[in-house]
CSV table of C-alpha atoms in Angstrom, one decimal:
chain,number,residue,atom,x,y,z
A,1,UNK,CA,0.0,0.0,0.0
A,2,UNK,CA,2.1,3.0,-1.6
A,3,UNK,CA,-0.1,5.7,-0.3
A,4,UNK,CA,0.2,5.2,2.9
A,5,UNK,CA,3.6,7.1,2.2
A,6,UNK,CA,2.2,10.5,1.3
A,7,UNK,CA,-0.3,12.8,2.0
A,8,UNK,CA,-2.6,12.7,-1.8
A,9,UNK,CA,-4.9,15.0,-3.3
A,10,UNK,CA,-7.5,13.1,-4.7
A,11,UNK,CA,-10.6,14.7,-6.8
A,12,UNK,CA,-13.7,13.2,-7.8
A,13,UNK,CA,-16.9,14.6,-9.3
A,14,UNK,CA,-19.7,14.8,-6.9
A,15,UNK,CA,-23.0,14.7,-9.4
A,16,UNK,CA,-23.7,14.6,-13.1
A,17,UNK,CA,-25.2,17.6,-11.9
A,18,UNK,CA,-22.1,19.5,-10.9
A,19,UNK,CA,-19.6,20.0,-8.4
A,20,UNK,CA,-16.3,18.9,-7.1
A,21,UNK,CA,-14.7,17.2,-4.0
A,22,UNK,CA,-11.2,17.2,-3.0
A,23,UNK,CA,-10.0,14.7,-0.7
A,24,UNK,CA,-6.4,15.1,1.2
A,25,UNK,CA,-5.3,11.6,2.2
A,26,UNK,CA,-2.8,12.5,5.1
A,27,UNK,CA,-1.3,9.1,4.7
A,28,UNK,CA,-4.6,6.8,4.7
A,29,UNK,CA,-4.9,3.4,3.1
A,30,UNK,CA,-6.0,4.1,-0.9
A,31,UNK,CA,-6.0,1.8,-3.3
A,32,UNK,CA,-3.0,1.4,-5.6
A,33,UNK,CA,-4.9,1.7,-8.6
A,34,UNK,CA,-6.2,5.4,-6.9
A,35,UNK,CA,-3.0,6.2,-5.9
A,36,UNK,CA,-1.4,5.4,-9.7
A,37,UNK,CA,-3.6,7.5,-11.2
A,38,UNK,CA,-2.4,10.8,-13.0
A,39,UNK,CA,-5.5,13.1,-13.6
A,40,UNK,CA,-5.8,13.4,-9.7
A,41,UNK,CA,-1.9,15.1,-10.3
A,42,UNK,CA,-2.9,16.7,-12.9
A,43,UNK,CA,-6.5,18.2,-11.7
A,44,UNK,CA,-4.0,19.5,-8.7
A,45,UNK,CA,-1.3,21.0,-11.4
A,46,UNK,CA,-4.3,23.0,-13.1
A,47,UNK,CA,-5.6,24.1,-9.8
A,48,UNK,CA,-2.4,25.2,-8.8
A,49,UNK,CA,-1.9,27.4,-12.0
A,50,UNK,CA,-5.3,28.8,-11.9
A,51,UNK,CA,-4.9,32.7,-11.3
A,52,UNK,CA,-6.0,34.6,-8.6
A,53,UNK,CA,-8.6,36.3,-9.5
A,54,UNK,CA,-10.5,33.6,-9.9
A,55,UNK,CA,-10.3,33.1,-6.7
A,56,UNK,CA,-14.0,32.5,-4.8
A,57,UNK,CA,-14.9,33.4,-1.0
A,58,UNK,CA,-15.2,30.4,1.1
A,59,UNK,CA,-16.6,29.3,4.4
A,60,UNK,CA,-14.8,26.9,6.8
A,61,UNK,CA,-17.2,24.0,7.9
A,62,UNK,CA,-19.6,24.6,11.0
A,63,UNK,CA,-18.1,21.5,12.4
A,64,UNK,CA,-14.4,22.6,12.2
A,65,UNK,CA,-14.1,24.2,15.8
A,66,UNK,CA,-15.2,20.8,17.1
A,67,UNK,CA,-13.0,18.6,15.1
A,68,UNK,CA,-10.2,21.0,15.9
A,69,UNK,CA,-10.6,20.8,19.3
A,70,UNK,CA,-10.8,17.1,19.2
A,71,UNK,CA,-7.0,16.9,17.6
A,72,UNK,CA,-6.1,20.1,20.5
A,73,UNK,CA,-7.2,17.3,23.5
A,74,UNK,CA,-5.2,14.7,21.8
A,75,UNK,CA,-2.0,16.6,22.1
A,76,UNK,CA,-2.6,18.1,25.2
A,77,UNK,CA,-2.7,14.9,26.4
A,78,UNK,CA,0.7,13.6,25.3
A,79,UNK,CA,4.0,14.1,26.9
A,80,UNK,CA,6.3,15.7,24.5
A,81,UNK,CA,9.4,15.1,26.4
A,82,UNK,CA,11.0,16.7,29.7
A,83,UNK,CA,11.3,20.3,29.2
A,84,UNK,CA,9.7,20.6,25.9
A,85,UNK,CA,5.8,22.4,25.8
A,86,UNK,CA,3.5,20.7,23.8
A,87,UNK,CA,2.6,22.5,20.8
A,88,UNK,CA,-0.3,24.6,20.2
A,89,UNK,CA,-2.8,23.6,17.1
A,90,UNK,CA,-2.2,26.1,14.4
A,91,UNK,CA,-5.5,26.6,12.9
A,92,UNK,CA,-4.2,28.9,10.0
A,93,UNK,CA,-2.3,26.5,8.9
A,94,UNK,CA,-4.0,23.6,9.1
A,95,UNK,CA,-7.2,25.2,7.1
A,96,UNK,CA,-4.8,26.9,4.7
A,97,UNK,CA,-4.3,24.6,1.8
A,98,UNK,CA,-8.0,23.1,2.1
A,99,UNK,CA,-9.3,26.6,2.1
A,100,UNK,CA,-7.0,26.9,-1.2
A,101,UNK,CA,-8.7,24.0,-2.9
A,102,UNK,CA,-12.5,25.4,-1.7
A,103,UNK,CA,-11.8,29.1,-2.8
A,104,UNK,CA,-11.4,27.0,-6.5
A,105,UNK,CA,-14.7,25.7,-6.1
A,106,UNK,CA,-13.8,22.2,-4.7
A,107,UNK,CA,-15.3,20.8,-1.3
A,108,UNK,CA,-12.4,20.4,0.9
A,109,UNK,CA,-12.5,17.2,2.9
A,110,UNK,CA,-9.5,15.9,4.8
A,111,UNK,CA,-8.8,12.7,6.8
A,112,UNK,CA,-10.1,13.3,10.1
A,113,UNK,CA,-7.9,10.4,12.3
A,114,UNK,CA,-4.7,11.1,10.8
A,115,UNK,CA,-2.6,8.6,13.4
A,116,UNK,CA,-4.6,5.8,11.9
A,117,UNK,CA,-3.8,4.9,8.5
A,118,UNK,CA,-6.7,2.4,7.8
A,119,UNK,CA,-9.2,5.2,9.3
A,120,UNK,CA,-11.6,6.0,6.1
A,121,UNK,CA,-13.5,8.9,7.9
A,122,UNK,CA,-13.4,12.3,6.5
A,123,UNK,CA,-14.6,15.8,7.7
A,124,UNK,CA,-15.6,18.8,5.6
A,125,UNK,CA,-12.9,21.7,6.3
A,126,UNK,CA,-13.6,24.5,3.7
A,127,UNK,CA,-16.3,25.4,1.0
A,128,UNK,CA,-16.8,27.6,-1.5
A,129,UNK,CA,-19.2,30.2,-1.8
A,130,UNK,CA,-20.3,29.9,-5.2
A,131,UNK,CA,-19.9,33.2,-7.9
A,132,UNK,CA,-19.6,33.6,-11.5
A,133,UNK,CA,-16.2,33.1,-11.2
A,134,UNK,CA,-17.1,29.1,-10.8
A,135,UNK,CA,-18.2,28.5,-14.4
A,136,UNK,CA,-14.4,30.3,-15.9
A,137,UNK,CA,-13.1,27.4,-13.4
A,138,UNK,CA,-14.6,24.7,-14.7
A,139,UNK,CA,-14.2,25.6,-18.0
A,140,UNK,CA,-10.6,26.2,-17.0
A,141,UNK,CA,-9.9,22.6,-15.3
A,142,UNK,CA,-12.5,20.4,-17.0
A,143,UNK,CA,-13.5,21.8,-20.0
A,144,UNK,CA,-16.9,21.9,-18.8
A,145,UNK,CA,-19.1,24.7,-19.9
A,146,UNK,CA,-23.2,25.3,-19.1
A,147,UNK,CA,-22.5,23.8,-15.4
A,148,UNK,CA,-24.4,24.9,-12.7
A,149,UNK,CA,-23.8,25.7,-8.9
A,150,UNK,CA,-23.6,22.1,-7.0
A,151,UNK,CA,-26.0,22.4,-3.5
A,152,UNK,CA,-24.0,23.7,-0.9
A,153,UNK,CA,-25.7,21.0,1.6
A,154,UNK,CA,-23.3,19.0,3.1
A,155,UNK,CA,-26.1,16.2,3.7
A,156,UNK,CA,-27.1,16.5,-0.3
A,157,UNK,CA,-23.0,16.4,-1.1
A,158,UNK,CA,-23.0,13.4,0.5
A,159,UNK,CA,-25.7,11.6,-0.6
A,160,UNK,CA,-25.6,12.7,-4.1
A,161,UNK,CA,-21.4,11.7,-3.6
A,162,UNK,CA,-23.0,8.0,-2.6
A,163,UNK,CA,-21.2,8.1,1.3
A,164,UNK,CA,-23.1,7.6,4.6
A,165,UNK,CA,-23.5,10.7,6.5
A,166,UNK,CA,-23.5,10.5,10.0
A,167,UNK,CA,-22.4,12.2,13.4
A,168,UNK,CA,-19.4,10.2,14.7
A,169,UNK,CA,-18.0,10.6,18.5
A,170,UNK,CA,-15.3,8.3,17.8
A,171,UNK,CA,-11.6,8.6,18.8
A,172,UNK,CA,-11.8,11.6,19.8
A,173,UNK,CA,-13.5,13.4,17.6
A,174,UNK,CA,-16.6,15.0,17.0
A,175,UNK,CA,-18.3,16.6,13.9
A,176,UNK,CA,-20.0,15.4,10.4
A,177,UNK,CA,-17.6,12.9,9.2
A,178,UNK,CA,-18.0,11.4,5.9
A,179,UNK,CA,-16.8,7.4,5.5
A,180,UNK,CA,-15.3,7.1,2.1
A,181,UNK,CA,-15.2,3.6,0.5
A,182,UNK,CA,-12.6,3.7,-1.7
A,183,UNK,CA,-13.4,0.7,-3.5
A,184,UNK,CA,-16.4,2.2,-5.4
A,185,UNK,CA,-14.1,4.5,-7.4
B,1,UNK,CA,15.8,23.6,-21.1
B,2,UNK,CA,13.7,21.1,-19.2
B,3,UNK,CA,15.3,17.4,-19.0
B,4,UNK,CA,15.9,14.5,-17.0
B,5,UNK,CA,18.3,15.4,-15.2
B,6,UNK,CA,17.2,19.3,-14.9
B,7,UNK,CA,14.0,17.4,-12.7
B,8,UNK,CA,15.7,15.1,-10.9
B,9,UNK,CA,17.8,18.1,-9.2
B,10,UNK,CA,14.9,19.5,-8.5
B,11,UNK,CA,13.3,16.9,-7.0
B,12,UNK,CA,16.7,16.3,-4.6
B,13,UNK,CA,16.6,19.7,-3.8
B,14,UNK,CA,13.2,19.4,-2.1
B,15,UNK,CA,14.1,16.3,-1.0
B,16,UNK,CA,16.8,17.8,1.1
B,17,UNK,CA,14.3,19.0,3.3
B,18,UNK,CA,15.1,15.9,5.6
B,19,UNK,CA,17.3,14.8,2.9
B,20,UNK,CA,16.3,11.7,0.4
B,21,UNK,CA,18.6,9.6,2.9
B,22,UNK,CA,17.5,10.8,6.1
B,23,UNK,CA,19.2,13.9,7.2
B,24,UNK,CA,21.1,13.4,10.2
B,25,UNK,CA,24.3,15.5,11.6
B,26,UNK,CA,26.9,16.4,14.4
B,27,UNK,CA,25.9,18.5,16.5
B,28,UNK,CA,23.5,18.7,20.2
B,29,UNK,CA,20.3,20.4,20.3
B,30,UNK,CA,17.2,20.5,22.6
B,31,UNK,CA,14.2,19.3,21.1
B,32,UNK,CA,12.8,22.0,21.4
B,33,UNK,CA,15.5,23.6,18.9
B,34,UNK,CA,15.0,20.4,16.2
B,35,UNK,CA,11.5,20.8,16.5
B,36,UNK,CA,11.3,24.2,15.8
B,37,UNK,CA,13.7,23.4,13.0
B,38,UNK,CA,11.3,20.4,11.5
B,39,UNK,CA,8.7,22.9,11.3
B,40,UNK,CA,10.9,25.4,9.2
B,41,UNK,CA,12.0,22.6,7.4
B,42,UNK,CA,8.5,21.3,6.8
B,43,UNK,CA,7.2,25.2,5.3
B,44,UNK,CA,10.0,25.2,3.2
B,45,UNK,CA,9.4,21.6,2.1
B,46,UNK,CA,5.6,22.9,1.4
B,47,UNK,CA,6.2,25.7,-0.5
B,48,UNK,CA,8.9,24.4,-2.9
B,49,UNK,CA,6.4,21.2,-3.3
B,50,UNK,CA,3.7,23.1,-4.6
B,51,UNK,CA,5.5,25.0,-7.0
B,52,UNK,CA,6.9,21.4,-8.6
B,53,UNK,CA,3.0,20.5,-8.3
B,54,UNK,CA,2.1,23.8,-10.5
B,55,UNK,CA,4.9,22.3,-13.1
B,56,UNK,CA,3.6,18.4,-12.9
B,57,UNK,CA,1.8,19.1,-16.9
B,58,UNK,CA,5.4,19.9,-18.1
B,59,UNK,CA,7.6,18.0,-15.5
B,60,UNK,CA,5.9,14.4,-14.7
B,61,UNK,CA,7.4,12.7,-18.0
B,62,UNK,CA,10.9,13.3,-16.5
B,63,UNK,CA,9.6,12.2,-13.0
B,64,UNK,CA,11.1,8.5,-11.5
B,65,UNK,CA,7.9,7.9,-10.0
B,66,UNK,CA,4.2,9.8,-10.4
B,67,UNK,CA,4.5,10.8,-6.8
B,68,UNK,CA,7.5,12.9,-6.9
B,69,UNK,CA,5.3,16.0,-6.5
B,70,UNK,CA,3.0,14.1,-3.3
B,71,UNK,CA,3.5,15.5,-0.2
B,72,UNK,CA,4.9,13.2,2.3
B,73,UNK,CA,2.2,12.3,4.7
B,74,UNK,CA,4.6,12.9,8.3
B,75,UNK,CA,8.0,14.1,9.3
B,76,UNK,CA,9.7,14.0,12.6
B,77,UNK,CA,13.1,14.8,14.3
B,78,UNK,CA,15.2,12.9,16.6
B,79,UNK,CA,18.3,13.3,18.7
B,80,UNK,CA,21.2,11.2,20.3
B,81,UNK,CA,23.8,12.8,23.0
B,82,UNK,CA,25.9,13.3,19.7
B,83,UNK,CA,23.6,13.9,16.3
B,84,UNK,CA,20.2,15.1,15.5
B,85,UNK,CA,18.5,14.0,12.4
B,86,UNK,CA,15.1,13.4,10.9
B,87,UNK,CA,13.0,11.5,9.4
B,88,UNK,CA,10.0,11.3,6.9
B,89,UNK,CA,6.6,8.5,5.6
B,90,UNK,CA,8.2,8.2,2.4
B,91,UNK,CA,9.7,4.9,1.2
B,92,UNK,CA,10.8,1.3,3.4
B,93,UNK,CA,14.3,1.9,3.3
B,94,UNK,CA,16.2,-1.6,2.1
B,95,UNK,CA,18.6,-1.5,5.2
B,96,UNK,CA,18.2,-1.3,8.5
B,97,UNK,CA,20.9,-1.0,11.0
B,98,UNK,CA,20.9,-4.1,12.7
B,99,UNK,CA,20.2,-2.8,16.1
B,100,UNK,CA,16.7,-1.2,14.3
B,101,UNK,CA,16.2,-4.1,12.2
B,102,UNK,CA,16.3,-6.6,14.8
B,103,UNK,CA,13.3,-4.6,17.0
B,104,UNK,CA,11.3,-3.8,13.5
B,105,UNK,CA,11.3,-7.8,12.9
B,106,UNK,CA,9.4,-8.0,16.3
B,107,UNK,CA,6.6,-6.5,14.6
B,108,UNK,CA,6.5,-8.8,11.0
B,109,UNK,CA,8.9,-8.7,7.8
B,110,UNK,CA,10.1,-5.1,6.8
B,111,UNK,CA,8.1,-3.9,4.2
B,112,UNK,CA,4.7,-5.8,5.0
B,113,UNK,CA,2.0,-5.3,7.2
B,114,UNK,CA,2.8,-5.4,11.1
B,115,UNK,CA,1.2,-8.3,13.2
B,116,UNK,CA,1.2,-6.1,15.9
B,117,UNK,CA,-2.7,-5.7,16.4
B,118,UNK,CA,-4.2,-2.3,16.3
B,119,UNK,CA,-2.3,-1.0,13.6
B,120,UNK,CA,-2.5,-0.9,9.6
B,121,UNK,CA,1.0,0.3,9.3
B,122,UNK,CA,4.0,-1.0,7.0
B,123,UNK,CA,7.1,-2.1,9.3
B,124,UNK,CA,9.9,0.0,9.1
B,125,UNK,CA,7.8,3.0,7.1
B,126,UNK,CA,7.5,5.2,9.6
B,127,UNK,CA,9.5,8.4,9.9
B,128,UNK,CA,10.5,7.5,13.4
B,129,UNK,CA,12.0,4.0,11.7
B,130,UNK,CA,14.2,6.1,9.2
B,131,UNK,CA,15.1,9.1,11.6
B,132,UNK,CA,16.5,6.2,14.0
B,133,UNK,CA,18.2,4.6,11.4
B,134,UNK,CA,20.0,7.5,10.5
B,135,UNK,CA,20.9,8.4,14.1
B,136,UNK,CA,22.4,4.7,14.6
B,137,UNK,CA,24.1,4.5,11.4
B,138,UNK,CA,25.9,8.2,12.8
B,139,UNK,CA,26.4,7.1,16.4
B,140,UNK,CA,27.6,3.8,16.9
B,141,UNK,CA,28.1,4.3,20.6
B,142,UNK,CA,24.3,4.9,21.2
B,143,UNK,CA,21.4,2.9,21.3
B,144,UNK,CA,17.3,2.9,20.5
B,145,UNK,CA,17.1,3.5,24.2
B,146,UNK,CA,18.8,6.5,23.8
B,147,UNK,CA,17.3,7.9,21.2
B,148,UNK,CA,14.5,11.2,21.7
B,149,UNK,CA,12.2,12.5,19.5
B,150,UNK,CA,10.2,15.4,18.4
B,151,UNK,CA,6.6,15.5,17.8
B,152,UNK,CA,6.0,14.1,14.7
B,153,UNK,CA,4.4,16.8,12.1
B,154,UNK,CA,2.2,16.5,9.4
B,155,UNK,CA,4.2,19.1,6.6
B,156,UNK,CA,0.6,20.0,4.6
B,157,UNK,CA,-0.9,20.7,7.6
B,158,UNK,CA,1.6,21.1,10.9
B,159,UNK,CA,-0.4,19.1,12.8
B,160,UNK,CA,1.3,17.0,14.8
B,161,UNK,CA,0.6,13.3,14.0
B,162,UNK,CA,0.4,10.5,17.3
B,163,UNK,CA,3.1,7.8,17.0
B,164,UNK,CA,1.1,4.4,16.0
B,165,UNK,CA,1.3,1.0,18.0
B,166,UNK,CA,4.6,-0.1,16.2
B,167,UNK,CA,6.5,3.2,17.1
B,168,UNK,CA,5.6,3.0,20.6
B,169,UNK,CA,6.1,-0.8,21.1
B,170,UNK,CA,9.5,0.0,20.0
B,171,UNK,CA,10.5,3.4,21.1
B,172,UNK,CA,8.0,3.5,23.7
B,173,UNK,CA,8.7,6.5,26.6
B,174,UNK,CA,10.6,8.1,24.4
B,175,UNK,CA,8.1,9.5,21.8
């Protein structure tokens, strides 16, 4: 299992009527054929190039400041050695490159219990708040013209994406965690 | 002009990071100090690693594998008395220094899954595995037992990452 090795970007439609998910791996168990694959690098290489000004506003996920403060008890409750302090969660940069992906047009999902590779639940970080500026994109990245804006529901993302949606107090964490099967794909 | 060995430099040169060998040297520090330096490390690492993903379109035919321009899913520091060094995720190194190797074959065959329960993790993949190795390949007068580490960091995100069952069966108190 290559992947667990890296931390992937992976990016998969989320309807035939529209929209986009991005999915950061953070070193989870994905299939070899998934992981092989080179238009997930290459959806990433156009995003990367896009310019600026396309740029869209985004919204970080309602259930951020709970997942957050899941991962904040986890290290305040490990011993980082005599003398040393344990380290404060940096919010800005964890959101940073997920709000990155969102202000594209992409839901931004990342793996939510990053110490276990075989853990297949992910949370919602960032969204976009769809403009005008999302048809140029996916013109831009996909080719895709006469597209229209994807519903901003998390609960209809899911469901239209084919994943369970549920509320999981589970290692820790709490928030709207998505369980992605990668097997289907 | 772009060419193979144009990428490949490029590639090293993020690479040296934490070094495609695991980066170890002479030299004491707290670890406090290497951590704050793992975290430097890790923003440079980020920032040149987006810029090669930016490029994948023109670069990846001169790639040696398709995830040259991945992010490396966690990073960590370690010290001796003598050497500090680090470690990353990436790759099952094909030898161990026999004082590692012999405490990573507790856990299963290097390179396959562990049989330690509670863990889906490779033996010998993690960056605590490699930062060691480095360290004991260095320091022949120390031992696992004597060997401390940082917090081990997640580079896309800083987070820091919880050592898994097979890095604390082996380096146990001192992660």
């Amino acid at each position: 299992m290559i992947s667990l090795d890296y931390d992937l970007d992976l990016f998969y439609p989320l309807s035939a009527d529209g929209g986009y998910l991005h999915l950061a791996t953070a070193g989870g168990a994905v299939p070899d054929s998934i992981f092989k694959e080179v238009r997930h690098r290459r959806i990433r290489s156009k995003i990367r190039a896009l310019p600026d000004e396309l740029r869209m506003s985004t919204a970080l996920s309602p259930n951020l400041d709970r997942i957050i403060e899941g991962k904040r008890r986890k290290m305040a409750d490990r011993n980082f050695g005599e003398g040393v302090d344990s380290p404060d969660f940096d919010q800005e940069a964890y959101v940073r490159d997920f709000v990155n992906y969102a202000s594209f047009g992409f839901y931004s999902f990342d793996r939510t219990d990053v110490s276990n590779p075989n853990g297949s639940g992910y949370h919602l970080v960032a969204y976009p708040v769809f403009d005008s500026k999302y048809f140029k994109i996916c013109e831009l990245l996909f080719g895709e013209r006469n597209v229209k804006y994807p519903s901003p529901k998390l609960v209809d993302i899911c469901s239209t994406f084919g994943l369970d949606f549920y509320w999981a107090d589970g290692g820790g964490f709490v928030g709207g965690v998505i369980e992605v099967d990668f097997s289907d794909y | 002009m772009i060419n193979k060995k144009v990428v490949a430099n490029r590639i090293n040169s993020i690479n040296n990071a934490f070094d495609g060998v695991h980066y170890s040297e002479l030299g004491r520090r707290s670890l406090d100090s290497i951590y704050k330096k793992l975290r430097y490390k890790s923003v440079v690492y980020v920032k040149d690693l987006m810029a090669m993903q930016k490029d994948f379109l023109v670069l990846h035919k001169f790639f040696r594998k398709i995830s040259d321009g991945d992010y490396v899913a966690c990073v960590i520091g370690a010290k001796t008395k003598k050497y500090h060094g680090f470690g990353t995720s990436h790759v099952v190194l094909s030898k161990y220094h026999p004082k590692l190797l012999s405490c990573l074959q507790t856990l299963g065959k290097v390179g396959s899954a562990s049989k330690f329960s509670g863990t889906g993790n490779i033996v010998g993949k993690c960056a605590e595995a490699k930062a060691a190795n480095g360290l004991l390949s260095l320091d022949a007068s120390s031992d696992i037992n004597d060997i401390k580490f940082t917090a081990a960091i997640r580079p896309r995100t800083m987070e820091v990452i919880s050592p898994c069952p097979n890095c604390v069966q082996i380096f146990g108190a001192n992660l």
